[in-house]
Short mmCIF file of C-alpha atoms and ligand atoms in Angstrom, two decimals:
data_model
loop_
_atom_site.label_atom_id
_atom_site.label_comp_id
_atom_site.label_asym_id
_atom_site.label_seq_id
_atom_site.Cartn_x
_atom_site.Cartn_y
_atom_site.Cartn_z
CA UNK A 253 -0.06 0.18 -0.04
CA UNK A 254 1.55 3.31 -1.13
CA UNK A 255 2.00 5.90 1.34
CA UNK A 256 -0.65 8.76 0.59
CA UNK A 257 -0.17 10.81 3.95
CA UNK A 258 0.48 14.46 3.62
CA UNK A 259 1.19 17.77 5.73
CA UNK A 260 -1.18 20.29 4.90
CA UNK A 261 -1.48 23.56 6.77
CA UNK A 262 0.48 21.56 9.72
CA UNK A 263 -2.29 18.93 9.99
CA UNK A 264 -1.34 15.46 9.10
CA UNK A 265 -3.86 13.92 6.20
CA UNK A 266 -4.03 10.07 5.69
CA UNK A 267 -4.15 11.21 1.91
CA UNK A 268 -4.22 14.69 0.24
CA UNK A 269 -8.27 14.40 -0.97
CA UNK A 270 -10.43 16.82 0.91
CA UNK A 271 -14.36 17.51 0.42
CA UNK A 272 -14.14 21.07 -0.45
CA UNK A 273 -16.82 23.49 1.69
CA UNK A 274 -20.46 23.11 0.22
CA UNK A 275 -23.15 21.49 1.08
CA UNK A 276 -21.55 18.22 1.39
CA UNK A 277 -20.00 19.40 4.53
CA UNK A 278 -22.95 21.01 6.16
CA UNK A 279 -24.34 18.70 8.38
CA UNK A 280 -22.42 15.95 10.62
CA UNK A 281 -24.17 13.02 8.82
CA UNK A 282 -22.74 14.63 5.88
CA UNK A 283 -19.26 14.74 7.53
CA UNK A 284 -19.44 11.32 8.43
CA UNK A 285 -20.23 10.01 4.86
CA UNK A 286 -17.15 12.07 3.61
CA UNK A 287 -15.00 10.08 6.23
CA UNK A 288 -16.22 6.72 5.24
CA UNK A 289 -15.88 7.82 1.66
CA UNK A 290 -12.47 8.19 1.98
CA UNK A 291 -11.71 11.77 2.51
CA UNK A 292 -8.33 13.01 4.22
CA UNK A 293 -10.26 16.41 5.59
CA UNK A 294 -13.30 18.15 4.97
CA UNK A 295 -13.87 21.90 4.89
CA UNK A 296 -17.20 22.86 6.64
CA UNK A 297 -19.65 24.95 4.61
CA UNK A 298 -19.04 28.47 4.91
CA UNK A 299 -20.33 30.73 7.64
CA UNK A 300 -21.00 33.84 5.63
CA UNK A 301 -20.24 37.34 7.21
CA UNK A 302 -23.59 38.29 5.39
CA UNK A 303 -25.34 35.59 7.66
CA UNK A 304 -23.93 37.12 10.70
CA UNK A 305 -24.86 40.81 9.62
CA UNK A 306 -28.47 39.20 8.90
CA UNK A 307 -28.59 38.20 12.15
CA UNK A 308 -27.67 41.38 13.66
CA UNK A 309 -30.08 43.34 11.22
CA UNK A 310 -32.96 40.97 12.61
CA UNK A 311 -31.61 41.37 16.25
CA UNK A 312 -31.87 45.16 15.60
CA UNK A 313 -35.46 44.91 14.05
CA UNK A 314 -36.65 42.93 17.10
CA UNK A 315 -35.18 44.70 19.98
CA UNK A 316 -36.22 48.63 20.44
CA UNK A 317 -34.41 50.78 22.60
CA UNK A 318 -35.09 54.08 23.67
CA UNK A 319 -32.02 56.12 22.57
CA UNK A 320 -30.02 55.15 19.51
CA UNK A 321 -26.50 54.40 21.73
CA UNK A 322 -23.44 52.55 21.11
CA UNK A 323 -24.20 50.25 24.07
CA UNK A 324 -27.66 48.96 22.20
CA UNK A 325 -25.52 48.13 19.31
CA UNK A 326 -22.91 46.26 21.18
CA UNK A 327 -25.11 44.28 22.76
CA UNK A 328 -26.93 43.66 19.59
CA UNK A 329 -24.17 42.49 18.00
CA UNK A 330 -23.37 40.20 20.67
CA UNK A 331 -26.98 38.82 20.40
CA UNK A 332 -26.02 38.11 16.77
CA UNK A 333 -22.94 36.63 17.55
CA UNK A 334 -24.81 34.22 19.97
CA UNK A 335 -27.41 32.94 17.38
CA UNK A 336 -25.03 32.36 14.24
CA UNK A 337 -22.29 30.97 16.57
CA UNK A 338 -24.55 28.37 18.12
CA UNK A 339 -25.46 26.93 14.85
CA UNK A 340 -21.99 26.63 13.45
CA UNK A 341 -20.09 26.04 16.65
CA UNK A 342 -22.68 22.92 17.49
CA UNK A 343 -21.49 21.75 13.88
CA UNK A 344 -18.04 21.83 14.76
CA UNK A 345 -18.29 19.98 18.03
CA UNK A 346 -20.64 17.22 16.61
CA UNK A 347 -17.91 16.76 13.54
CA UNK A 348 -14.90 16.22 16.25
CA UNK A 349 -17.66 14.09 18.22
CA UNK A 350 -17.98 11.97 15.40
CA UNK A 351 -15.09 11.87 13.09
CA UNK A 352 -11.37 11.64 13.42
CA UNK A 353 -10.08 13.07 10.18
CA UNK A 354 -9.37 17.06 10.44
CA UNK A 355 -12.06 19.46 10.28
CA UNK A 356 -11.40 22.85 8.82
CA UNK A 357 -13.89 25.48 9.75
CA UNK A 358 -14.43 28.00 6.93
CA UNK A 359 -15.34 31.89 7.22
CA UNK A 360 -16.69 33.82 4.22
CA UNK A 361 -15.18 37.35 4.64
CA UNK A 362 -15.13 40.66 3.30
CA UNK A 363 -13.86 42.99 5.58
CA UNK A 364 -11.52 43.01 8.42
CA UNK A 365 -13.97 43.92 11.27
CA UNK A 366 -15.12 42.82 14.36
CA UNK A 367 -16.48 39.53 13.38
CA UNK A 368 -12.95 38.08 12.99
CA UNK A 369 -13.52 37.26 16.81
CA UNK A 370 -15.34 34.29 15.72
CA UNK A 371 -12.13 32.78 14.68
CA UNK A 372 -11.15 32.39 18.28
CA UNK A 373 -14.80 30.68 19.02
CA UNK A 374 -14.13 28.40 16.25
CA UNK A 375 -11.01 27.11 17.84
CA UNK A 376 -12.39 26.84 21.10
CA UNK A 377 -15.36 24.43 19.43
CA UNK A 378 -12.38 22.13 18.33
CA UNK A 379 -11.68 23.00 14.93
CA UNK A 380 -8.28 21.92 13.36
CA UNK A 381 -7.76 24.71 11.29
CA UNK A 382 -9.60 27.62 9.67
CA UNK A 383 -10.04 28.23 5.72
CA UNK A 384 -10.81 32.00 4.83
CA UNK A 385 -12.85 32.31 1.89
CA UNK A 386 -11.84 35.93 0.91
CA UNK A 387 -13.91 37.54 -1.84
CA UNK A 388 -13.79 40.95 -2.61
CA UNK A 389 -15.51 42.13 -6.06
CA UNK A 390 -14.28 45.46 -7.20
CA UNK A 391 -16.91 47.64 -8.26
CA UNK A 392 -16.05 51.37 -7.16
CA UNK A 393 -14.08 53.29 -9.52
CA UNK A 394 -11.93 54.87 -6.88
CA UNK A 395 -10.92 51.66 -5.25
CA UNK A 396 -7.10 50.80 -5.86
CA UNK A 397 -5.85 47.33 -6.64
CA UNK A 398 -3.44 48.16 -3.78
CA UNK A 399 -6.18 48.94 -1.25
CA UNK A 400 -8.20 45.88 -2.23
CA UNK A 401 -5.17 43.71 -1.61
CA UNK A 402 -4.51 45.32 1.54
CA UNK A 403 -7.87 44.06 2.58
CA UNK A 404 -7.09 40.92 2.16
CA UNK A 405 -3.67 40.95 4.14
CA UNK A 406 -5.40 42.82 7.12
CA UNK A 407 -8.16 40.35 7.13
CA UNK A 408 -5.45 37.62 7.33
CA UNK A 409 -3.35 39.47 9.83
CA UNK A 410 -6.66 40.31 12.16
CA UNK A 411 -7.70 36.49 11.91
CA UNK A 412 -3.89 35.67 12.67
CA UNK A 413 -3.91 37.91 15.91
CA UNK A 414 -6.97 36.00 17.37
CA UNK A 415 -5.85 32.30 16.68
CA UNK A 416 -2.75 30.11 16.29
CA UNK A 417 -4.75 27.60 14.59
CA UNK A 418 -3.77 26.25 11.02
CA UNK A 419 -5.03 28.95 8.77
CA UNK A 420 -5.61 28.77 4.85
CA UNK A 421 -6.81 31.40 2.68
CA UNK A 422 -9.40 30.54 -0.27
CA UNK A 423 -9.08 33.13 -3.10
CA UNK A 424 -10.28 34.01 -6.57
CA UNK A 425 -7.79 34.30 -9.50
CA UNK A 426 -8.52 38.11 -10.32
CA UNK A 427 -5.02 39.52 -9.21
CA UNK A 428 -2.54 41.15 -11.14
CA UNK A 429 0.22 39.75 -9.62
CA UNK A 430 -0.63 36.72 -7.69
CA UNK A 431 3.07 35.69 -6.65
CA UNK A 432 3.21 39.02 -4.90
CA UNK A 433 -0.48 38.89 -2.98
CA UNK A 434 0.23 35.03 -2.29
CA UNK A 435 3.99 36.16 -0.41
CA UNK A 436 2.16 38.92 1.26
CA UNK A 437 -0.49 36.74 2.82
CA UNK A 438 2.06 34.41 3.59
CA UNK A 439 3.90 37.24 5.82
CA UNK A 440 0.65 38.05 7.26
CA UNK A 441 -0.06 34.67 8.70
CA UNK A 442 -1.34 32.18 6.41
CA UNK A 443 -0.07 28.65 6.23
CA UNK A 444 -1.63 28.02 3.03
CA UNK A 445 -3.98 28.91 0.16
CA UNK A 446 -6.30 27.41 -1.75
CA UNK A 447 -6.71 28.19 -5.36
CA UNK A 448 -9.15 28.91 -6.56
CA UNK A 449 -12.78 30.12 -5.39
CA UNK A 450 -15.31 29.28 -7.61
CA UNK A 451 -17.75 32.32 -8.00
CA UNK A 452 -21.46 32.47 -8.58
CA UNK A 453 -22.21 33.35 -11.98
CA UNK A 454 -23.68 36.58 -12.93
CA UNK A 455 -26.34 36.31 -15.67
CA UNK A 456 -29.61 38.29 -16.59
CA UNK A 457 -32.80 37.03 -17.15
CA UNK A 458 -33.76 38.98 -20.57
CA UNK A 459 -37.73 38.18 -20.21
CA UNK A 460 -38.05 38.91 -16.74
CA UNK A 461 -35.17 41.67 -17.24
CA UNK A 462 -33.95 40.75 -13.75
CA UNK A 463 -30.58 39.51 -12.72
CA UNK A 464 -29.72 36.12 -11.47
CA UNK A 465 -26.97 34.61 -9.54
CA UNK A 466 -26.30 31.06 -10.61
CA UNK A 467 -23.85 28.29 -9.25
CA UNK A 468 -22.52 26.03 -12.01
CA UNK A 469 -20.98 23.11 -11.22
CA UNK A 470 -16.97 22.64 -12.60
CA UNK A 471 -16.47 20.51 -15.43
CA UNK A 472 -12.65 18.80 -15.67
CA UNK A 473 -11.52 21.38 -18.08
CA UNK A 474 -11.66 23.91 -15.28
CA UNK A 475 -8.73 22.48 -14.02
CA UNK A 476 -6.14 24.41 -15.77
CA UNK A 477 -6.16 27.80 -14.10
CA UNK A 478 -5.60 26.23 -10.72
CA UNK A 479 -2.77 24.11 -12.12
CA UNK A 480 -0.96 26.55 -13.77
CA UNK A 481 -0.94 28.36 -10.34
CA UNK A 482 -0.56 25.93 -8.35
CA UNK A 483 2.65 25.23 -10.35
CA UNK A 484 3.70 28.83 -10.40
CA UNK A 485 3.43 29.39 -6.80
CA UNK A 486 4.35 26.11 -4.98
CA UNK A 487 7.67 26.57 -3.16
CA UNK A 488 8.09 30.40 -3.70
CA UNK A 489 4.94 31.74 -1.84
CA UNK A 490 5.86 30.92 1.66
CA UNK A 491 2.62 28.89 1.81
CA UNK A 492 1.57 25.75 1.16
CA UNK A 493 -0.78 24.87 -1.86
CA UNK A 494 -4.27 23.25 -2.04
CA UNK A 495 -6.06 23.40 -5.31
CA UNK A 496 -9.76 23.68 -5.60
CA UNK A 497 -11.79 23.62 -8.92
CA UNK A 498 -11.93 21.42 -11.54
CA UNK A 499 -10.48 17.87 -10.17
CA UNK A 500 -12.71 15.34 -11.44
CA UNK A 501 -10.80 12.14 -11.45
CA UNK A 502 -7.42 10.37 -10.23
CA UNK A 503 -5.76 11.88 -13.02
CA UNK A 504 -6.44 15.33 -11.77
CA UNK A 505 -5.41 14.70 -8.32
CA UNK A 506 -2.13 13.70 -9.82
CA UNK A 507 -1.71 16.65 -11.80
CA UNK A 508 -2.22 18.96 -8.81
CA UNK A 509 0.10 16.93 -6.62
CA UNK A 510 2.90 16.98 -9.34
CA UNK A 511 2.09 20.76 -9.76
CA UNK A 512 3.28 20.89 -5.81
CA UNK A 513 -0.19 20.87 -4.24
CA UNK A 514 -0.28 19.60 -0.57
CA UNK A 515 -4.18 18.76 -0.73
CA UNK A 516 -6.42 18.77 -3.50
CA UNK A 517 -10.16 19.88 -2.67
CA UNK A 518 -13.32 18.42 -4.61
CA UNK A 519 -16.41 19.29 -4.49
CA UNK A 520 -18.90 19.23 -7.90
CA UNK A 521 -17.95 15.96 -8.97
CA UNK A 522 -18.90 14.50 -5.46
CA UNK A 523 -22.16 16.29 -5.99
CA UNK A 524 -22.72 15.21 -9.43
CA UNK A 525 -21.80 11.72 -8.93
CA UNK A 526 -21.84 10.68 -5.32
CA UNK A 527 -18.58 10.16 -2.54
CA UNK A 528 -18.11 6.97 -4.14
CA UNK A 529 -15.74 8.91 -6.49
CA UNK A 530 -13.32 9.23 -3.68
CA UNK A 531 -12.54 5.87 -3.45
CA UNK A 532 -11.80 5.76 -7.43
CA UNK A 533 -9.82 8.72 -6.91
CA UNK A 534 -7.38 7.16 -4.44
CA UNK A 535 -7.16 3.80 -6.46
CA UNK A 536 -6.10 5.60 -9.68
CA UNK A 537 -3.34 7.31 -7.34
CA UNK A 538 -2.06 4.28 -6.22
CA UNK A 539 -2.01 2.62 -9.22
CA UNK A 540 -0.35 5.46 -11.09
CA UNK A 541 2.13 5.67 -8.07
CA UNK A 542 2.61 1.74 -8.52
CA UNK A 543 3.58 2.01 -12.08
CA UNK A 544 5.90 5.13 -11.73
CA UNK A 545 7.83 3.29 -8.74
CA UNK A 546 7.04 5.58 -5.85
CA UNK A 547 6.32 4.96 -2.72
CA UNK A 548 5.22 8.22 -0.98
CA UNK A 549 3.49 11.60 -2.20
CA UNK A 550 6.51 13.45 -1.13
CA UNK A 551 8.59 11.60 -3.71
CA UNK A 552 7.23 13.35 -6.80
CA UNK A 553 5.25 16.35 -5.35
CA UNK A 554 6.01 19.49 -7.43
CA UNK A 555 7.90 17.69 -10.00
CA UNK A 556 5.94 19.87 -12.49
CA UNK A 557 6.20 23.23 -10.19
CA UNK A 558 7.91 26.33 -11.82
CA UNK A 559 10.56 25.71 -8.56
CA UNK A 560 11.55 22.13 -9.76
CA UNK A 561 10.01 21.93 -13.40
CA UNK A 562 13.28 23.37 -15.01
CA UNK A 563 11.26 25.31 -17.97
CA UNK A 564 10.58 29.00 -16.78
CA UNK A 565 9.36 29.92 -20.18
CA UNK A 566 6.52 27.10 -20.10
CA UNK A 567 4.85 29.07 -17.25
CA UNK A 568 5.03 32.24 -18.75
CA UNK A 569 3.94 31.74 -22.15
CA UNK A 570 0.12 32.44 -22.01
CA UNK A 571 -0.30 32.66 -25.77
CA UNK A 572 0.05 30.62 -29.13
CA UNK A 573 3.54 31.08 -29.57
CA UNK A 574 4.24 27.47 -30.79
CA UNK A 575 1.04 27.87 -33.07
CA UNK A 576 1.63 31.18 -34.83
CA UNK A 577 5.53 31.06 -35.24
CA UNK A 578 6.62 27.57 -34.89
CA UNK A 579 8.74 28.16 -31.93
CA UNK A 580 8.81 25.50 -29.46
CA UNK A 581 9.02 26.51 -25.87
C1 FMN B 1586 -23.36 23.81 -4.06
C2 FMN B 1586 -22.04 24.55 -3.48
C3 FMN B 1586 -21.66 25.01 -2.18
C4 FMN B 1586 -20.69 25.79 -2.24
N1 FMN B 1586 -20.36 26.41 -0.96
C5 FMN B 1586 -19.32 26.94 -0.48
C6 FMN B 1586 -19.34 27.68 0.37
O1 FMN B 1586 -19.96 27.45 1.41
N2 FMN B 1586 -17.76 27.96 0.98
C7 FMN B 1586 -16.76 28.07 -0.06
O2 FMN B 1586 -15.72 28.44 0.28
N3 FMN B 1586 -17.11 27.41 -1.42
C8 FMN B 1586 -18.25 26.83 -1.42
N4 FMN B 1586 -18.36 25.91 -2.74
C9 FMN B 1586 -17.18 26.07 -3.57
C10 FMN B 1586 -16.49 24.81 -3.47
O3 FMN B 1586 -15.62 24.56 -2.11
C11 FMN B 1586 -15.26 24.57 -4.44
O4 FMN B 1586 -14.37 25.45 -4.19
C12 FMN B 1586 -15.76 24.96 -5.65
O5 FMN B 1586 -17.14 24.09 -6.07
C13 FMN B 1586 -14.70 24.46 -6.76
O6 FMN B 1586 -14.32 22.86 -6.84
P1 FMN B 1586 -14.76 21.97 -7.55
O7 FMN B 1586 -14.47 22.23 -9.11
O8 FMN B 1586 -14.54 20.61 -7.14
O9 FMN B 1586 -16.44 22.21 -7.41
C14 FMN B 1586 -19.40 25.53 -2.82
C15 FMN B 1586 -19.75 24.93 -4.36
C16 FMN B 1586 -20.90 24.42 -4.53
C17 FMN B 1586 -21.23 23.28 -5.54
#
């Protein structure tokens, strides 16, 4: 039996396949099913900042105070904290009582605000690690890229100041210099980066003339964006890498490990085809390692990364140089 063990964010995983934050990981029963199907770890469904804000608003609507003063606001915020917290913390406690693979809590955040105190409570409830899902969509003319990147860094620094738990940051691909941002997030205290978040799709219903937000599952061809960036960043960002998006089979898992991933998150394919896909992925990995003569993942991880792959040009070319000019790169 090959050695699939990997260390991700400082956590020891029996294998690198992690069930990503999704509806599969929002109940204790779902988490148990993930463990039984062979997952190396699970990331819980995210607690969204807006959910907390909703609770604050509900509490504000329900409780009337004679004056609008800050103590009342503090009370409302604390009430809301307890409301949301109870639900999420009981999921963590239930998970820790039921399964033995690492349980990574997930916070979806857009501001470095008071709510980061949640992070400390997640730790108290027993979470083995935290994944911050940071998604800031630039929509204002005066907001610079440097300001937005600084917000990412301040969120990470703020959470790191509250907890010593392993910390991963899940981001989208829209950065001008991802290596620079990755390094800044590592310096702010991130142990790992998860590449990439998959955003809901913006769409327009032309009959109703209304906007639609759709979530669509990934397809196997969606692997290439994260594969490229894992290969570029592994070994040079100061963070460990986990891939997310487009891994649908064992081949995808192997590619991401060769690119340098410490963990490979999967989600869409499990929702579409069931958790049985996990054992198929592990079988393919074992088969491939056997054929190539590898006994452990450490023997081949990152062999195709920019750091170890030996062909820097290959990672820089984005266009059709070979096709258009005949120059082979
Ligand atoms: C139904 C569904 C719910 C999701 N919910 C979350 C979430 O709460 N937090 C999060 O960070 N990602 C969430 N995701 C994104 C996944 O964790 C994952 O990053 C994304 O689907 C890409 O991986 P995949 O190609 O294997 O699906 C969700 C995805 C799906 C399909």
